[in-house]
Tab-separated table of C-alpha atoms and ligand atoms in Angstrom:
chain	number	residue	atom	x	y	z
R	33	MET	CA	58.620	-27.003	4.343
R	34	SER	CA	57.951	-24.660	6.936
R	35	ILE	CA	54.758	-23.207	8.206
R	36	TYR	CA	56.485	-19.777	8.705
R	37	ASP	CA	56.760	-19.601	4.944
R	38	LEU	CA	53.294	-18.842	4.270
R	39	THR	CA	51.734	-16.005	4.030
R	40	LYS	CA	47.889	-15.918	5.602
R	41	GLU	CA	46.365	-15.795	1.835
R	42	GLN	CA	48.242	-18.893	1.336
R	43	LEU	CA	47.205	-20.584	4.313
R	44	GLU	CA	43.553	-19.506	3.477
R	45	GLU	CA	44.049	-21.558	0.471
R	46	TYR	CA	45.376	-24.490	2.304
R	47	PHE	CA	42.896	-24.594	4.857
R	48	ILE	CA	39.830	-24.330	1.579
R	49	LYS	CA	42.188	-26.991	-0.341
R	50	ASN	CA	41.479	-29.012	2.785
R	51	ASP	CA	38.413	-29.205	3.241
R	52	SER	CA	38.272	-26.647	6.059
R	53	LYS	CA	37.532	-23.429	6.888
R	54	LYS	CA	39.401	-20.166	5.713
R	55	PHE	CA	39.296	-18.787	9.215
R	56	HIS	CA	41.452	-21.668	10.679
R	57	ALA	CA	44.464	-19.082	8.805
R	58	ASP	CA	43.914	-16.394	11.060
R	59	GLN	CA	43.423	-18.939	14.225
R	60	LEU	CA	46.622	-20.303	13.015
R	61	PHE	CA	48.914	-17.229	12.896
R	62	ASN	CA	47.424	-16.203	16.311
R	63	TRP	CA	49.265	-19.492	17.816
R	64	LEU	CA	52.380	-18.818	15.644
R	65	TYR	CA	52.746	-15.138	15.823
R	66	GLU	CA	50.834	-13.856	18.911
R	67	LYS	CA	51.118	-17.050	21.452
R	68	ARG	CA	54.481	-17.994	19.903
R	69	ILE	CA	53.886	-21.715	20.253
R	70	ASN	CA	56.862	-24.291	19.693
R	71	SER	CA	54.942	-27.543	18.899
R	72	TRP	CA	51.673	-28.465	17.158
R	73	ASP	CA	50.649	-29.847	20.159
R	74	GLU	CA	50.041	-26.683	21.913
R	75	ILE	CA	46.909	-25.757	19.572
R	76	THR	CA	43.864	-26.272	21.062
R	77	ASN	CA	41.112	-25.038	19.262
R	78	LEU	CA	41.447	-27.313	15.538
R	79	LYS	CA	40.604	-31.012	15.316
R	80	LYS	CA	43.176	-33.675	15.714
R	81	GLU	CA	43.217	-34.586	11.888
R	82	MET	CA	43.667	-31.366	11.019
R	83	ILE	CA	46.593	-30.889	13.262
R	84	SER	CA	48.038	-34.032	12.226
R	85	LYS	CA	47.792	-32.809	8.395
R	86	LEU	CA	49.688	-29.559	9.456
R	87	ARG	CA	51.951	-31.426	11.344
R	88	GLU	CA	52.733	-33.876	7.885
R	89	ASP	CA	52.832	-31.004	5.907
R	90	PHE	CA	54.749	-28.716	7.585
R	91	SER	CA	57.991	-28.208	9.680
R	92	ILE	CA	57.366	-26.034	12.942
R	93	ASP	CA	61.064	-26.012	13.627
R	94	LYS	CA	63.213	-22.296	14.476
R	95	LEU	CA	66.599	-21.522	13.549
R	96	LYS	CA	69.293	-22.165	16.404
R	97	ILE	CA	70.785	-19.184	16.893
R	98	VAL	CA	74.501	-20.019	17.950
R	99	ASN	CA	75.949	-16.856	18.922
R	100	ILE	CA	75.381	-13.300	20.561
R	101	GLU	CA	77.491	-10.553	20.750
R	102	LYS	CA	76.219	-7.803	23.422
R	103	ASP	CA	77.063	-4.282	23.595
R	104	ILE	CA	75.715	-1.275	24.716
R	105	ASP	CA	73.224	-0.481	22.431
R	106	VAL	CA	73.590	-3.275	19.955
R	107	ASN	CA	73.619	-7.330	19.684
R	108	LYS	CA	74.628	-9.544	16.746
R	109	TYR	CA	73.168	-12.670	16.323
R	110	LEU	CA	74.405	-15.448	14.335
R	111	PHE	CA	72.083	-17.942	13.492
R	112	GLU	CA	72.406	-21.338	12.087
R	113	LEU	CA	70.253	-22.966	9.536
R	114	ALA	CA	68.838	-26.624	9.306
R	115	ASP	CA	71.032	-27.120	6.151
R	116	LYS	CA	74.229	-26.064	8.933
R	117	GLU	CA	75.122	-22.728	6.728
R	118	HIS	CA	75.536	-19.592	8.909
R	119	ILE	CA	73.321	-15.984	8.779
R	120	GLU	CA	73.534	-13.039	11.165
R	121	ALA	CA	71.282	-10.106	12.442
R	122	VAL	CA	71.844	-7.251	14.121
R	123	LEU	CA	69.511	-5.446	16.885
R	124	MET	CA	70.026	-2.265	17.563
R	125	ARG	CA	68.261	0.072	19.844
R	126	HIS	CA	67.050	3.941	18.923
R	127	ASP	CA	65.610	6.625	21.125
R	128	TYR	CA	62.856	5.324	18.519
R	129	GLY	CA	62.636	1.422	19.289
R	130	ASN	CA	64.093	-1.576	18.627
R	131	SER	CA	65.430	-1.805	14.822
R	132	ILE	CA	66.931	-4.788	13.787
R	133	CYS	CA	68.960	-6.008	10.319
R	134	ILE	CA	68.163	-9.016	8.935
R	135	SER	CA	70.026	-11.268	6.306
R	136	SER	CA	68.692	-12.264	3.021
R	137	GLN	CA	70.723	-14.970	1.459
R	138	VAL	CA	73.668	-17.505	2.064
R	139	GLY	CA	76.610	-15.242	0.973
R	140	CYS	CA	75.967	-12.473	-2.112
R	141	ASN	CA	76.549	-12.596	-6.098
R	142	MET	CA	77.238	-8.652	-6.543
R	143	GLY	CA	80.696	-8.904	-5.472
R	144	CYS	CA	80.878	-5.478	-4.256
R	145	LYS	CA	84.345	-4.772	-3.530
R	146	PHE	CA	84.336	-2.981	-0.133
R	147	CYS	CA	81.777	-5.576	1.243
R	148	GLU	CA	82.958	-8.415	3.595
R	149	SER	CA	79.432	-10.247	2.582
R	150	GLY	CA	80.889	-10.345	-1.106
R	151	ARG	CA	83.766	-12.518	-0.723
R	152	ARG	CA	81.773	-15.339	-0.285
R	153	LYS	CA	79.664	-16.226	-3.310
R	154	LYS	CA	75.731	-16.683	-2.969
R	155	VAL	CA	75.013	-20.256	-1.664
R	156	ARG	CA	71.640	-19.945	-1.798
R	157	ASN	CA	68.688	-17.492	-1.058
R	158	LEU	CA	66.539	-17.228	2.291
R	159	LYS	CA	63.295	-19.035	2.290
R	160	THR	CA	60.688	-16.873	3.742
R	161	SER	CA	60.273	-18.484	6.784
R	162	GLU	CA	64.155	-17.862	7.493
R	163	MET	CA	63.547	-14.320	7.241
R	164	VAL	CA	60.675	-14.072	9.611
R	165	LEU	CA	62.137	-16.009	12.190
R	166	GLN	CA	65.586	-13.855	12.324
R	167	ILE	CA	63.079	-11.521	13.653
R	168	MET	CA	60.861	-13.146	15.780
R	169	GLN	CA	63.823	-14.981	17.728
R	170	ILE	CA	65.468	-11.832	18.616
R	171	GLU	CA	62.212	-10.802	20.057
R	172	GLU	CA	61.443	-13.764	21.851
R	173	GLU	CA	65.162	-13.574	23.141
R	174	LEU	CA	64.967	-9.935	24.355
R	175	GLY	CA	61.476	-9.980	25.185
R	176	GLU	CA	60.712	-6.878	23.247
R	177	ARG	CA	59.189	-6.419	20.427
R	178	ILE	CA	61.201	-5.264	17.524
R	179	SER	CA	59.404	-1.508	16.012
R	180	HIS	CA	61.849	-1.398	12.862
R	181	VAL	CA	63.080	-3.504	10.436
R	182	VAL	CA	65.988	-3.570	7.667
R	183	VAL	CA	66.939	-5.720	4.925
R	184	MET	CA	70.542	-4.813	5.193
R	185	GLY	CA	72.251	-7.509	6.301
R	186	ILE	CA	74.163	-10.307	3.790
R	187	GLY	CA	72.769	-10.980	0.627
R	188	GLU	CA	71.000	-9.084	-2.113
R	189	PRO	CA	67.715	-8.955	-1.322
R	190	PHE	CA	66.206	-8.424	-4.958
R	191	ASP	CA	67.856	-11.644	-5.795
R	192	ASN	CA	65.387	-13.120	-3.893
R	193	TYR	CA	62.662	-11.402	-4.810
R	194	ASP	CA	59.521	-13.616	-3.956
R	195	ASN	CA	60.473	-14.929	-0.474
R	196	LEU	CA	61.236	-11.427	0.375
R	197	ILE	CA	57.744	-10.115	-0.656
R	198	ASN	CA	56.111	-13.288	0.971
R	199	MET	CA	58.159	-12.167	4.035
R	200	PHE	CA	56.999	-8.629	3.739
R	201	LYS	CA	53.515	-9.632	3.812
R	202	ILE	CA	53.824	-11.742	7.063
R	203	ILE	CA	55.886	-9.648	9.356
R	204	ASN	CA	53.393	-6.409	8.354
R	205	ASP	CA	50.142	-8.540	8.694
R	206	PRO	CA	48.178	-7.587	11.739
R	207	LYS	CA	47.892	-11.080	13.302
R	208	GLY	CA	51.528	-11.692	11.827
R	209	LEU	CA	54.349	-9.830	13.302
R	210	ALA	CA	52.385	-6.064	12.616
R	211	ILE	CA	55.161	-4.279	11.681
R	212	GLY	CA	53.759	-0.996	9.964
R	213	ALA	CA	55.183	-0.792	6.297
R	214	ARG	CA	56.534	2.516	7.265
R	215	HIS	CA	59.397	0.788	9.073
R	216	ILE	CA	60.071	-1.843	7.215
R	217	THR	CA	63.086	-0.425	5.002
R	218	VAL	CA	64.558	-2.645	1.892
R	219	SER	CA	68.110	-1.702	0.351
R	220	THR	CA	69.263	-3.252	-2.747
R	221	CYS	CA	72.610	-2.461	-5.289
R	222	GLY	CA	69.939	-1.445	-8.126
R	223	LEU	CA	68.681	-4.235	-10.156
R	224	ILE	CA	66.795	-2.456	-12.204
R	225	PRO	CA	63.778	-4.710	-13.227
R	226	LYS	CA	62.991	-5.977	-9.376
R	227	VAL	CA	62.735	-1.529	-8.405
R	228	LYS	CA	60.086	-1.684	-11.322
R	229	GLU	CA	58.595	-4.274	-10.140
R	230	PHE	CA	58.828	-3.077	-6.300
R	231	SER	CA	57.047	0.530	-7.620
R	232	ASN	CA	53.857	-1.984	-8.008
R	233	PHE	CA	54.079	-3.620	-4.601
R	234	PRO	CA	51.057	-1.976	-2.804
R	235	LEU	CA	52.913	-1.716	0.595
R	236	GLN	CA	54.655	1.339	1.592
R	237	ILE	CA	57.872	-0.221	2.395
R	238	ASN	CA	60.890	2.282	2.183
R	239	LEU	CA	63.553	1.507	-0.481
R	240	ALA	CA	67.106	2.473	0.132
R	241	VAL	CA	69.673	2.241	-3.092
R	242	SER	CA	73.503	1.397	-2.307
R	243	LEU	CA	74.646	4.313	-4.497
R	244	HIS	CA	78.430	4.570	-3.285
R	245	ALA	CA	79.805	6.533	-6.197
R	246	PRO	CA	78.703	9.303	-8.246
R	247	THR	CA	79.699	8.159	-11.982
R	248	ASP	CA	79.959	4.559	-13.883
R	249	GLU	CA	83.473	4.796	-14.156
R	250	LEU	CA	83.972	4.612	-10.164
R	251	ARG	CA	80.494	2.775	-9.813
R	252	ASN	CA	81.849	-0.021	-12.036
R	253	MET	CA	85.346	0.056	-10.229
R	254	ILE	CA	83.644	-0.806	-6.787
R	255	MET	CA	80.272	-2.464	-7.710
R	256	PRO	CA	80.389	-4.631	-10.872
R	257	ILE	CA	76.598	-4.926	-10.993
R	258	ASN	CA	76.748	-1.542	-12.437
R	259	LYS	CA	78.569	-2.848	-15.793
R	260	VAL	CA	74.814	-4.203	-15.941
R	261	TYR	CA	72.595	-1.598	-15.050
R	262	PRO	CA	74.574	1.873	-15.738
R	263	LEU	CA	74.064	4.978	-13.601
R	264	ASP	CA	71.967	6.820	-16.296
R	265	GLU	CA	69.392	3.473	-16.009
R	266	LEU	CA	69.296	3.494	-12.544
R	267	ILE	CA	68.291	6.979	-11.843
R	268	LYS	CA	65.573	6.650	-14.170
R	269	ALA	CA	64.163	3.990	-13.318
R	270	LEU	CA	64.238	5.723	-9.610
R	271	LYS	CA	62.733	8.634	-10.573
R	272	GLU	CA	59.984	6.350	-12.530
R	273	TYR	CA	59.670	4.435	-9.188
R	274	ILE	CA	59.180	7.764	-7.013
R	275	LYS	CA	56.676	9.320	-9.139
R	276	LYS	CA	54.603	6.071	-9.302
R	277	THR	CA	54.968	5.606	-5.675
R	278	ASN	CA	54.984	8.916	-4.530
R	279	ARG	CA	57.659	7.407	-1.195
R	280	ARG	CA	61.188	9.029	-0.376
R	281	LEU	CA	63.949	7.471	-1.536
R	282	THR	CA	67.403	6.847	0.295
R	283	PHE	CA	70.553	6.978	-1.065
R	284	GLU	CA	73.366	5.128	0.427
R	285	TYR	CA	76.838	6.042	0.183
R	286	ILE	CA	80.021	4.602	1.897
R	287	LEU	CA	82.887	7.049	1.877
R	288	LEU	CA	86.205	5.429	1.164
R	289	GLU	CA	89.159	7.430	1.462
R	290	GLY	CA	90.984	8.076	-1.354
R	291	VAL	CA	88.123	6.157	-4.001
R	292	ASN	CA	85.017	8.286	-3.754
R	293	ASP	CA	85.745	11.007	-1.435
R	294	SER	CA	86.131	13.999	-3.171
R	295	THR	CA	85.062	17.985	-3.111
R	296	LYS	CA	84.778	16.700	-6.785
R	297	ASN	CA	82.770	13.313	-5.868
R	298	ALA	CA	80.453	15.452	-3.519
R	299	GLU	CA	79.593	17.650	-6.578
R	300	GLU	CA	79.004	14.722	-9.051
R	301	LEU	CA	76.665	13.462	-6.559
R	302	ALA	CA	74.444	16.409	-6.089
R	303	ASN	CA	74.748	16.877	-9.521
R	304	LEU	CA	73.014	13.238	-9.964
R	305	ILE	CA	70.387	13.399	-7.749
R	306	LYS	CA	69.348	17.021	-7.600
R	307	GLY	CA	65.660	17.536	-7.670
R	308	MET	CA	64.941	13.650	-6.883
R	309	ASN	CA	62.510	12.799	-3.270
R	310	ALA	CA	65.054	11.546	-1.961
R	311	TYR	CA	68.074	12.392	0.859
R	312	VAL	CA	71.627	10.562	1.347
R	313	ASN	CA	72.563	8.716	4.013
R	314	LEU	CA	76.539	8.968	4.167
R	315	ILE	CA	77.783	5.744	5.889
R	316	PRO	CA	81.510	5.895	7.502
R	317	TYR	CA	83.015	2.808	6.378
R	318	ASN	CA	83.253	-0.093	8.819
R	319	GLN	CA	86.855	-1.015	8.070
R	320	THR	CA	87.610	-4.838	8.021
R	321	GLU	CA	91.059	-6.776	8.203
R	322	ASN	CA	90.804	-8.641	5.119
R	323	ILE	CA	89.594	-5.787	2.807
R	324	GLU	CA	92.076	-2.763	1.875
R	325	PHE	CA	89.651	0.282	2.035
R	326	LYS	CA	90.013	2.566	4.499
R	327	ARG	CA	87.719	4.805	5.995
R	328	THR	CA	87.811	8.408	5.167
R	329	SER	CA	88.602	10.507	7.939
R	330	THR	CA	85.661	12.906	10.216
R	331	ILE	CA	87.021	16.025	8.776
R	332	GLN	CA	86.187	15.091	4.803
R	333	ILE	CA	83.261	13.522	5.875
R	334	MET	CA	82.161	16.827	7.172
R	335	ARG	CA	83.548	18.597	4.027
R	336	PHE	CA	81.310	16.563	1.822
R	337	TYR	CA	78.358	16.428	3.644
R	338	ASP	CA	78.806	20.479	3.687
R	339	ILE	CA	79.041	20.209	0.019
R	340	LEU	CA	75.521	18.409	-0.370
R	341	LYS	CA	73.721	20.601	2.457
R	342	LYS	CA	75.272	23.912	0.269
R	343	ASN	CA	73.255	22.242	-3.318
R	344	LYS	CA	70.567	21.757	-1.226
R	345	ILE	CA	70.506	17.780	-0.925
R	346	ASN	CA	69.060	16.612	1.977
R	347	ILE	CA	71.641	14.283	3.692
R	348	THR	CA	72.326	12.483	7.005
R	349	ILE	CA	75.260	11.064	8.581
R	350	ARG	CA	74.567	7.383	9.644
R	351	LYS	CA	74.805	6.426	13.246
R	352	GLU	CA	77.684	4.135	13.852
R	353	PHE	CA	76.666	0.962	15.933
R	354	GLY	CA	79.137	-1.840	16.873
R	355	SER	CA	82.314	-1.464	15.447
R	356	LYS	CA	83.616	-3.199	18.447
R	357	ILE	CA	81.361	-6.287	17.841
R	358	SER	CA	82.533	-7.298	14.182
R	359	ALA	CA	79.263	-5.580	13.273
R	360	ALA	CA	80.470	-4.998	9.118
R	361	CYS	CA	78.250	-6.737	7.330
R	362	GLY	CA	79.398	-10.338	7.206
R	363	GLN	CA	82.657	-10.147	9.302
R	364	LEU	CA	80.754	-12.861	12.389
R	365	ARG	CA	79.775	-15.343	9.808
R	366	SER	CA	83.216	-14.930	8.341
R	367	LYS	CA	84.972	-15.618	11.262
R	368	LYS	CA	82.729	-18.350	12.021
R	369	GLU	CA	83.798	-19.907	8.549
R	370	GLU	CA	87.550	-19.101	8.585
R	371	GLN	CA	87.857	-21.324	12.431
S	142	SAH	N1	72.751	-6.229	-1.378
S	142	SAH	C1	72.318	-4.734	-0.506
S	142	SAH	C2	71.394	-5.139	0.768
S	142	SAH	C3	72.904	-5.781	1.810
S	142	SAH	S1	74.550	-4.593	1.784
S	142	SAH	C4	72.629	-3.597	-0.726
S	142	SAH	O1	73.673	-3.645	-1.662
S	142	SAH	O2	72.028	-2.126	-0.462
S	142	SAH	C5	74.041	-3.355	2.966
S	142	SAH	C6	74.421	-1.925	3.006
S	142	SAH	O3	75.999	-1.430	3.794
S	142	SAH	C7	74.961	-1.418	1.600
S	142	SAH	O4	74.814	-0.098	1.310
S	142	SAH	C8	76.742	-1.635	1.615
S	142	SAH	O5	77.033	-1.138	0.654
S	142	SAH	C9	76.823	-1.740	3.187
S	142	SAH	N2	78.158	-2.166	3.319
S	142	SAH	C10	78.874	-3.070	2.914
S	142	SAH	N3	79.783	-3.692	3.865
S	142	SAH	C11	80.100	-2.472	4.790
S	142	SAH	C12	81.026	-2.109	5.168
S	142	SAH	N4	81.998	-2.194	5.491
S	142	SAH	N5	81.077	-0.861	5.962
S	142	SAH	C13	80.013	0.089	5.910
S	142	SAH	N6	78.838	-0.286	5.090
S	142	SAH	C14	79.092	-1.040	4.357
């Protein structure tokens, strides 16, 4: 097990179980997340026996960064995990700070037709440590703090729920990476039972839902998960989530030419979500060589946008990063594995 898998609470339990004091968890968090040590030998304020015990029980290894592609406002990192699997994370520079998009699984089982990551079936869930370390190591590589985190890389985060929640606890901990909950967003394709569970999670983390279609007929075609959790049930669960948490929701909607981008689709979308405390983030499709979907023209994107505006839906168009450096979900990993 990695030491970066443990929340502070779990570490407190560990110290108590080993006849030691709870406050050592705070000290150890300070070594790991503030001082950023790379070896157990650097710790000076714990007993030798305690350090030996930690060394026996946990690994302190970090991930391997095997490739970095850099552009003006975006860096893309390819990580190699201990079992030689690869995952990617993307750093984006905004005027409000640095945000990072991290992966939650190796591969993905959701099978969305337009998505590069979904072409490769899930190999395994990422451990909590493997999510935390993506953030830490990019901070270290940059020599800058990361202020915002989105879990929108490879994988379905709600299909790896427990590890995800522990990662949130660690990165939000003031003694951990101290990233404010409101600066963290998790994106799901709509696993209803987990949406319900997440509405009881006390941190004010933002939820984004990949909607991408306003009717079951269309959504079944491009997102197979819709056959398990159809739209009316999903929207009902999301309304309950909003009521319970009082948080605003984001709907992601990729525009695919001739598939889900018509004027009629825009009206249907407006009807589906009107009255909800939510906004729509329209995403210009990032075309990849391996998938036949086409990006909607800018003029049609504007038409779609206008219809939603007219229907009083809050809406934004996603700023695009990194189309030059294969930043579409899963592209870097695909390139690596196909070499
Ligand atoms: N499984 C989660 C999170 C990972 S995908 C989810 O479905 O939300 C993150 C977002 O990127 C999703 O909205 C997904 O639909 C979108 N996406 C996938 N491939 C894309 C592409 N080629 N261009 C633009 N967005 C894409």
